[in-house]
Short mmCIF file of C-alpha atoms in Angstrom, two decimals:
data_model
loop_
_atom_site.label_atom_id
_atom_site.label_comp_id
_atom_site.label_asym_id
_atom_site.label_seq_id
_atom_site.Cartn_x
_atom_site.Cartn_y
_atom_site.Cartn_z
CA MET A 309 -29.51 54.41 72.70
CA THR A 310 -26.93 56.76 71.26
CA THR A 311 -26.06 56.73 67.60
CA LYS A 312 -22.39 56.90 66.70
CA PRO A 313 -21.76 59.69 64.19
CA VAL A 314 -20.34 58.66 60.83
CA ASN A 315 -17.43 60.70 59.55
CA GLN A 316 -17.62 60.80 55.75
CA LYS A 317 -14.36 62.76 55.48
CA ALA A 318 -12.46 59.47 55.36
CA TRP A 319 -13.59 59.08 51.73
CA TRP A 320 -11.28 61.98 50.81
CA LEU A 321 -8.29 59.82 51.79
CA VAL A 322 -9.13 57.06 49.29
CA LEU A 323 -10.63 59.28 46.60
CA PRO A 324 -7.28 59.85 44.77
CA VAL A 325 -6.72 56.09 44.51
CA ILE A 326 -10.27 55.53 43.27
CA LEU A 327 -9.88 58.24 40.63
CA CYS A 328 -6.51 56.86 39.42
CA VAL A 329 -7.83 53.30 39.14
CA ALA A 330 -11.04 54.43 37.46
CA PHE A 331 -9.17 56.65 35.01
CA SER A 332 -6.68 53.95 34.01
CA ALA A 333 -9.44 51.37 33.64
CA ILE A 334 -11.65 53.65 31.54
CA VAL A 335 -8.80 54.71 29.23
CA HIS A 336 -7.75 51.13 28.52
CA PHE A 337 -11.32 49.93 28.14
CA MET A 338 -12.26 52.68 25.70
CA THR A 339 -9.07 52.01 23.71
CA VAL A 340 -10.09 48.38 23.30
CA VAL A 341 -13.61 49.44 22.30
CA SER A 342 -12.14 51.83 19.71
CA TYR A 343 -9.91 49.13 18.22
CA SER A 344 -12.78 46.63 18.09
CA VAL A 345 -14.74 48.73 15.55
CA GLN A 346 -11.80 49.74 13.37
CA ASP A 347 -9.45 48.13 10.88
CA ILE A 348 -5.94 49.21 11.94
CA ILE A 349 -4.12 49.43 8.60
CA GLY A 350 -1.24 51.59 9.78
CA PRO A 351 -0.20 54.05 12.49
CA ASP A 352 -2.12 56.86 10.83
CA ARG A 353 -4.65 54.91 8.79
CA ARG A 354 -7.77 53.35 10.23
CA VAL A 355 -11.09 52.34 8.73
CA PHE A 356 -14.34 52.08 10.67
CA VAL A 357 -15.82 48.57 10.21
CA GLY A 358 -18.59 48.53 12.82
CA THR A 359 -19.36 45.06 14.19
CA GLU A 360 -17.51 43.20 11.43
CA TRP A 361 -14.75 41.96 13.77
CA PHE A 362 -17.28 40.68 16.29
CA ALA A 363 -19.05 38.64 13.61
CA SER A 364 -15.73 37.38 12.25
CA VAL A 365 -14.47 36.29 15.65
CA MET A 366 -17.70 34.51 16.55
CA ARG A 367 -17.47 32.43 13.36
CA ASP A 368 -13.88 31.37 14.07
CA SER A 369 -13.71 27.59 14.64
CA ASP A 370 -10.47 27.99 16.62
CA LEU A 371 -12.35 30.21 19.05
CA HIS A 372 -15.04 27.54 19.47
CA ASP A 373 -12.38 24.92 20.24
CA ALA A 374 -10.63 27.24 22.72
CA LEU A 375 -13.94 28.08 24.42
CA TRP A 376 -14.82 24.39 24.74
CA ASN A 377 -11.36 23.64 26.19
CA GLN A 378 -11.76 26.55 28.60
CA ILE A 379 -15.21 25.55 29.85
CA ARG A 380 -14.17 21.92 30.35
CA PHE A 381 -11.03 22.98 32.18
CA SER A 382 -12.73 25.52 34.49
CA LEU A 383 -15.53 23.10 35.43
CA ALA A 384 -12.98 20.35 36.10
CA VAL A 385 -10.94 22.73 38.26
CA LEU A 386 -13.99 23.57 40.38
CA ALA A 387 -15.11 19.93 40.59
CA VAL A 388 -11.70 18.81 41.88
CA GLU A 389 -10.25 21.72 43.83
CA ILE A 390 -13.30 22.72 45.91
CA PRO A 391 -13.98 19.26 47.45
CA LEU A 392 -10.25 18.55 47.77
CA GLY A 393 -9.66 21.88 49.50
CA ILE A 394 -12.49 21.22 51.96
CA ILE A 395 -11.12 17.75 52.76
CA LEU A 396 -7.64 19.19 53.27
CA ALA A 397 -8.99 21.92 55.56
CA LEU A 398 -10.90 19.37 57.65
CA ALA A 399 -7.74 17.27 58.04
CA MET A 400 -5.55 20.17 59.19
CA PRO A 401 -4.82 20.62 62.92
CA GLU A 402 -7.04 23.12 64.70
CA LYS A 403 -4.50 24.83 66.98
CA GLY A 404 -0.98 24.71 68.31
CA TRP A 405 2.40 24.62 66.60
CA LYS A 406 1.27 21.80 64.32
CA ALA A 407 -1.40 24.07 62.86
CA SER A 408 1.15 26.82 62.17
CA VAL A 409 3.58 24.42 60.49
CA THR A 410 0.80 22.87 58.42
CA LEU A 411 -0.44 26.25 57.23
CA VAL A 412 3.06 27.22 56.07
CA ILE A 413 3.58 23.91 54.25
CA VAL A 414 0.16 24.05 52.58
CA ALA A 415 0.76 27.62 51.36
CA LEU A 416 4.19 26.89 49.84
CA SER A 417 2.89 26.15 46.34
CA LEU A 418 1.06 29.51 46.27
CA LEU A 419 4.40 31.32 46.58
CA ILE A 420 5.79 29.84 43.35
CA PRO A 421 5.48 32.11 40.27
CA TRP A 422 3.27 30.87 37.45
CA ASN A 423 6.06 30.49 34.88
CA VAL A 424 8.14 28.52 37.40
CA VAL A 425 5.18 26.20 38.03
CA GLY A 426 4.98 25.48 34.29
CA THR A 427 8.72 24.81 34.13
CA ILE A 428 8.60 22.51 37.18
CA TRP A 429 5.87 20.37 35.65
CA GLN A 430 7.53 20.45 32.24
CA ILE A 431 10.57 18.76 33.80
CA PHE A 432 8.46 16.64 36.17
CA GLY A 433 6.52 15.07 33.30
CA ARG A 434 9.49 14.15 31.11
CA ALA A 435 10.13 10.42 30.80
CA ASP A 436 13.93 10.76 30.74
CA ILE A 437 14.58 13.04 33.74
CA GLY A 438 11.17 13.70 35.31
CA LEU A 439 9.95 11.75 38.34
CA LEU A 440 6.33 11.57 37.17
CA GLY A 441 7.11 10.64 33.55
CA HIS A 442 9.76 8.07 34.47
CA THR A 443 7.57 6.46 37.16
CA LEU A 444 4.64 6.09 34.75
CA GLN A 445 6.94 4.61 32.11
CA VAL A 446 8.24 2.05 34.64
CA LEU A 447 4.64 1.13 35.50
CA GLY A 448 4.02 0.44 31.81
CA ILE A 449 1.92 3.55 31.13
CA ASP A 450 2.80 5.22 27.83
CA TYR A 451 2.65 8.76 29.18
CA ASP A 452 3.55 11.59 26.78
CA TYR A 453 2.11 15.03 27.49
CA THR A 454 3.86 16.49 24.44
CA GLY A 455 2.28 14.13 21.92
CA ASN A 456 -0.97 12.89 23.49
CA ALA A 457 -3.81 15.42 23.73
CA THR A 458 -5.53 13.67 26.64
CA HIS A 459 -2.29 13.37 28.61
CA ALA A 460 -1.50 17.04 27.99
CA TRP A 461 -4.95 18.19 29.13
CA LEU A 462 -4.83 16.04 32.27
CA THR A 463 -1.30 17.23 33.07
CA VAL A 464 -2.40 20.87 32.90
CA LEU A 465 -5.37 20.05 35.14
CA VAL A 466 -3.25 18.22 37.74
CA MET A 467 -0.71 21.06 37.65
CA ASP A 468 -3.43 23.62 38.40
CA VAL A 469 -4.88 21.43 41.16
CA TRP A 470 -1.44 21.13 42.77
CA HIS A 471 -0.85 24.87 42.51
CA TRP A 472 -4.18 26.30 43.65
CA THR A 473 -5.95 23.73 45.87
CA PRO A 474 -4.06 25.17 48.90
CA LEU A 475 -5.85 28.50 48.34
CA VAL A 476 -9.24 26.77 48.65
CA ALA A 477 -7.96 24.86 51.68
CA LEU A 478 -6.80 28.03 53.44
CA LEU A 479 -10.12 29.77 52.79
CA ALA A 480 -12.08 26.74 54.00
CA TYR A 481 -9.80 26.47 57.04
CA ALA A 482 -10.51 30.10 57.92
CA GLY A 483 -14.23 29.41 57.63
CA LEU A 484 -13.96 26.37 59.90
CA ARG A 485 -12.03 28.27 62.55
CA SER A 486 -14.70 31.00 62.64
CA ILE A 487 -17.42 28.56 63.77
CA PRO A 488 -18.20 29.05 67.50
CA ASP A 489 -17.61 26.05 69.80
CA ALA A 490 -21.23 26.29 70.95
CA TYR A 491 -22.36 24.65 67.72
CA TYR A 492 -20.09 21.66 68.27
CA GLN A 493 -21.16 21.37 71.90
CA ALA A 494 -24.82 21.30 70.87
CA ALA A 495 -24.05 18.66 68.24
CA ARG A 496 -22.29 16.47 70.83
CA ILE A 497 -25.24 16.79 73.20
CA ASP A 498 -27.62 15.73 70.40
CA GLY A 499 -25.36 12.81 69.50
CA ALA A 500 -24.74 14.03 65.96
CA SER A 501 -22.45 11.96 63.76
CA ARG A 502 -19.30 13.35 62.12
CA TRP A 503 -21.11 13.55 58.78
CA ALA A 504 -24.09 15.36 60.34
CA VAL A 505 -21.76 17.92 61.93
CA PHE A 506 -20.14 18.57 58.57
CA TRP A 507 -23.38 18.70 56.58
CA TYR A 508 -25.51 20.77 58.95
CA ILE A 509 -22.93 22.92 60.75
CA GLN A 510 -19.58 23.21 58.99
CA LEU A 511 -20.68 23.33 55.36
CA PRO A 512 -23.42 25.98 55.84
CA LYS A 513 -21.06 28.12 57.96
CA MET A 514 -18.39 27.88 55.24
CA ARG A 515 -20.80 29.03 52.52
CA ALA A 516 -19.45 32.59 52.40
CA VAL A 517 -15.78 31.60 52.10
CA LEU A 518 -16.62 28.82 49.65
CA MET A 519 -18.42 31.37 47.47
CA ILE A 520 -15.23 33.45 47.43
CA ALA A 521 -13.18 30.34 46.64
CA VAL A 522 -15.47 29.31 43.76
CA LEU A 523 -15.46 32.79 42.22
CA LEU A 524 -11.69 33.24 42.61
CA ARG A 525 -10.84 29.84 41.19
CA PHE A 526 -13.32 30.16 38.35
CA MET A 527 -12.10 33.60 37.29
CA ASP A 528 -8.46 32.61 37.60
CA SER A 529 -8.88 29.30 35.75
CA PHE A 530 -10.85 31.05 33.00
CA MET A 531 -7.93 33.45 32.50
CA ILE A 532 -5.14 30.87 32.78
CA TYR A 533 -2.26 31.49 30.39
CA THR A 534 1.29 31.20 31.72
CA GLU A 535 1.30 27.65 33.10
CA PRO A 536 -0.11 25.82 30.03
CA PHE A 537 1.89 28.07 27.70
CA VAL A 538 5.15 27.09 29.40
CA LEU A 539 4.18 23.44 29.82
CA THR A 540 2.63 22.57 26.46
CA GLY A 541 2.60 25.75 24.38
CA GLY A 542 -1.09 25.10 23.71
CA GLY A 543 -0.42 21.72 22.13
CA PRO A 544 -0.38 19.09 20.99
CA GLY A 545 -2.43 20.69 18.25
CA ASN A 546 -4.95 22.90 20.06
CA ALA A 547 -5.63 20.48 22.93
CA THR A 548 -4.51 22.89 25.64
CA THR A 549 -5.11 26.18 23.83
CA PHE A 550 -7.37 28.21 26.10
CA LEU A 551 -9.09 31.52 25.48
CA SER A 552 -6.23 33.64 26.81
CA GLN A 553 -3.75 31.89 24.50
CA TYR A 554 -6.12 32.32 21.56
CA LEU A 555 -6.36 36.04 22.35
CA THR A 556 -2.57 36.35 22.63
CA GLN A 557 -2.10 34.63 19.27
CA LYS A 558 -4.51 37.09 17.68
CA ALA A 559 -3.07 40.24 19.28
CA VAL A 560 0.65 39.46 19.45
CA GLY A 561 1.28 36.56 17.10
CA GLN A 562 -0.82 37.75 14.15
CA PHE A 563 -1.07 41.43 15.20
CA ASP A 564 -4.79 41.49 14.35
CA LEU A 565 -5.65 44.28 16.75
CA GLY A 566 -9.24 44.67 15.59
CA PRO A 567 -10.32 41.03 16.00
CA ALA A 568 -8.25 40.74 19.19
CA ALA A 569 -9.97 43.80 20.70
CA ALA A 570 -13.39 42.48 19.69
CA PHE A 571 -12.67 39.11 21.22
CA SER A 572 -11.27 40.63 24.43
CA LEU A 573 -14.62 42.38 24.95
CA ILE A 574 -16.46 39.11 24.29
CA TYR A 575 -14.04 37.37 26.67
CA PHE A 576 -14.77 39.96 29.36
CA LEU A 577 -18.53 39.57 28.93
CA ILE A 578 -18.29 35.76 29.10
CA ILE A 579 -16.40 35.92 32.42
CA LEU A 580 -18.77 38.56 33.78
CA LEU A 581 -21.87 36.55 32.84
CA LEU A 582 -20.60 33.23 34.19
CA CYS A 583 -19.42 34.83 37.43
CA PHE A 584 -22.83 36.47 37.83
CA ILE A 585 -24.54 33.10 37.37
CA LEU A 586 -22.15 31.39 39.79
CA TYR A 587 -22.55 34.12 42.38
CA ASN A 588 -26.35 33.97 42.32
CA TRP A 589 -26.30 30.18 42.47
CA MET A 590 -23.92 30.19 45.43
CA GLN A 591 -26.09 32.78 47.17
CA ARG A 592 -29.01 30.33 47.07
CA VAL A 593 -27.02 27.26 48.13
CA GLY A 594 -27.51 26.51 51.80
CA THR A 595 -30.18 29.15 52.39
CA GLN A 596 -33.01 26.62 52.36
CA ASP A 597 -34.00 25.10 55.65
CA ALA A 598 -32.34 21.73 56.06
CA PRO A 599 -34.85 18.88 56.40
CA GLY A 600 -34.67 16.71 59.47
CA GLY A 601 -32.38 17.24 62.41
CA ALA A 602 -28.68 17.38 62.95
CA ALA A 603 -28.53 14.07 64.76
CA SER A 604 -28.36 10.69 63.10
#
């Protein structure tokens, strides 16, 4: 057997890009680290404060509320969008012109910019001119996302589900289409039910794409800013104030660069840790031998 030689010279083609990305990332990261241990009094006056900003930020009750809102929201997003995306992918046509048309229609919401999505739902939820708000009012439901904290939180969640479930569906659809027909033929020979085919064939084969979907949706939902800012502005009160909005208020609204830099590092570590936990958990899901057979 002959071994194909590997040409390592191709790395020289991508090396400039790697160096530019690494340089820009390191410069910005070290700037944030520098700000996080200093009190920025003026353009030419700074005082070293050590870990004082980290301790101050961690004691902030507004941060605790924003973190709790963020965790609840991200878990709800995963709990709704992942199963809904899988169901949508299973319902989509497998081939032909219908499959092409369906893929285009499903992907339409992904093409809409984030600020436009917030504006659409801001109008959609109004009781005077919005279809959703007016319909709920006619049905006798006192819906008010601007004054009711629960309604605002649910509206942001439904908005995110509408916007990003198609991404999960497209990834799951790609995973389904990559399954060889031999698996389905063997399942038909064994007399496997529709549920058995999904549980023992389709779901394990989609594990890799579902891991990507979970990580992408978790990271994106944990960094959500534009849509809730346009829709509710973080209100009513702090009901829809997430970590990114809290950070923006610190850095831009109050111009507290030291605490904002300290919190941005904490924010980064939180996302990194949770993604690491999710990744390792998803790596283990589906690797155990399934008990029983595929037939039922």
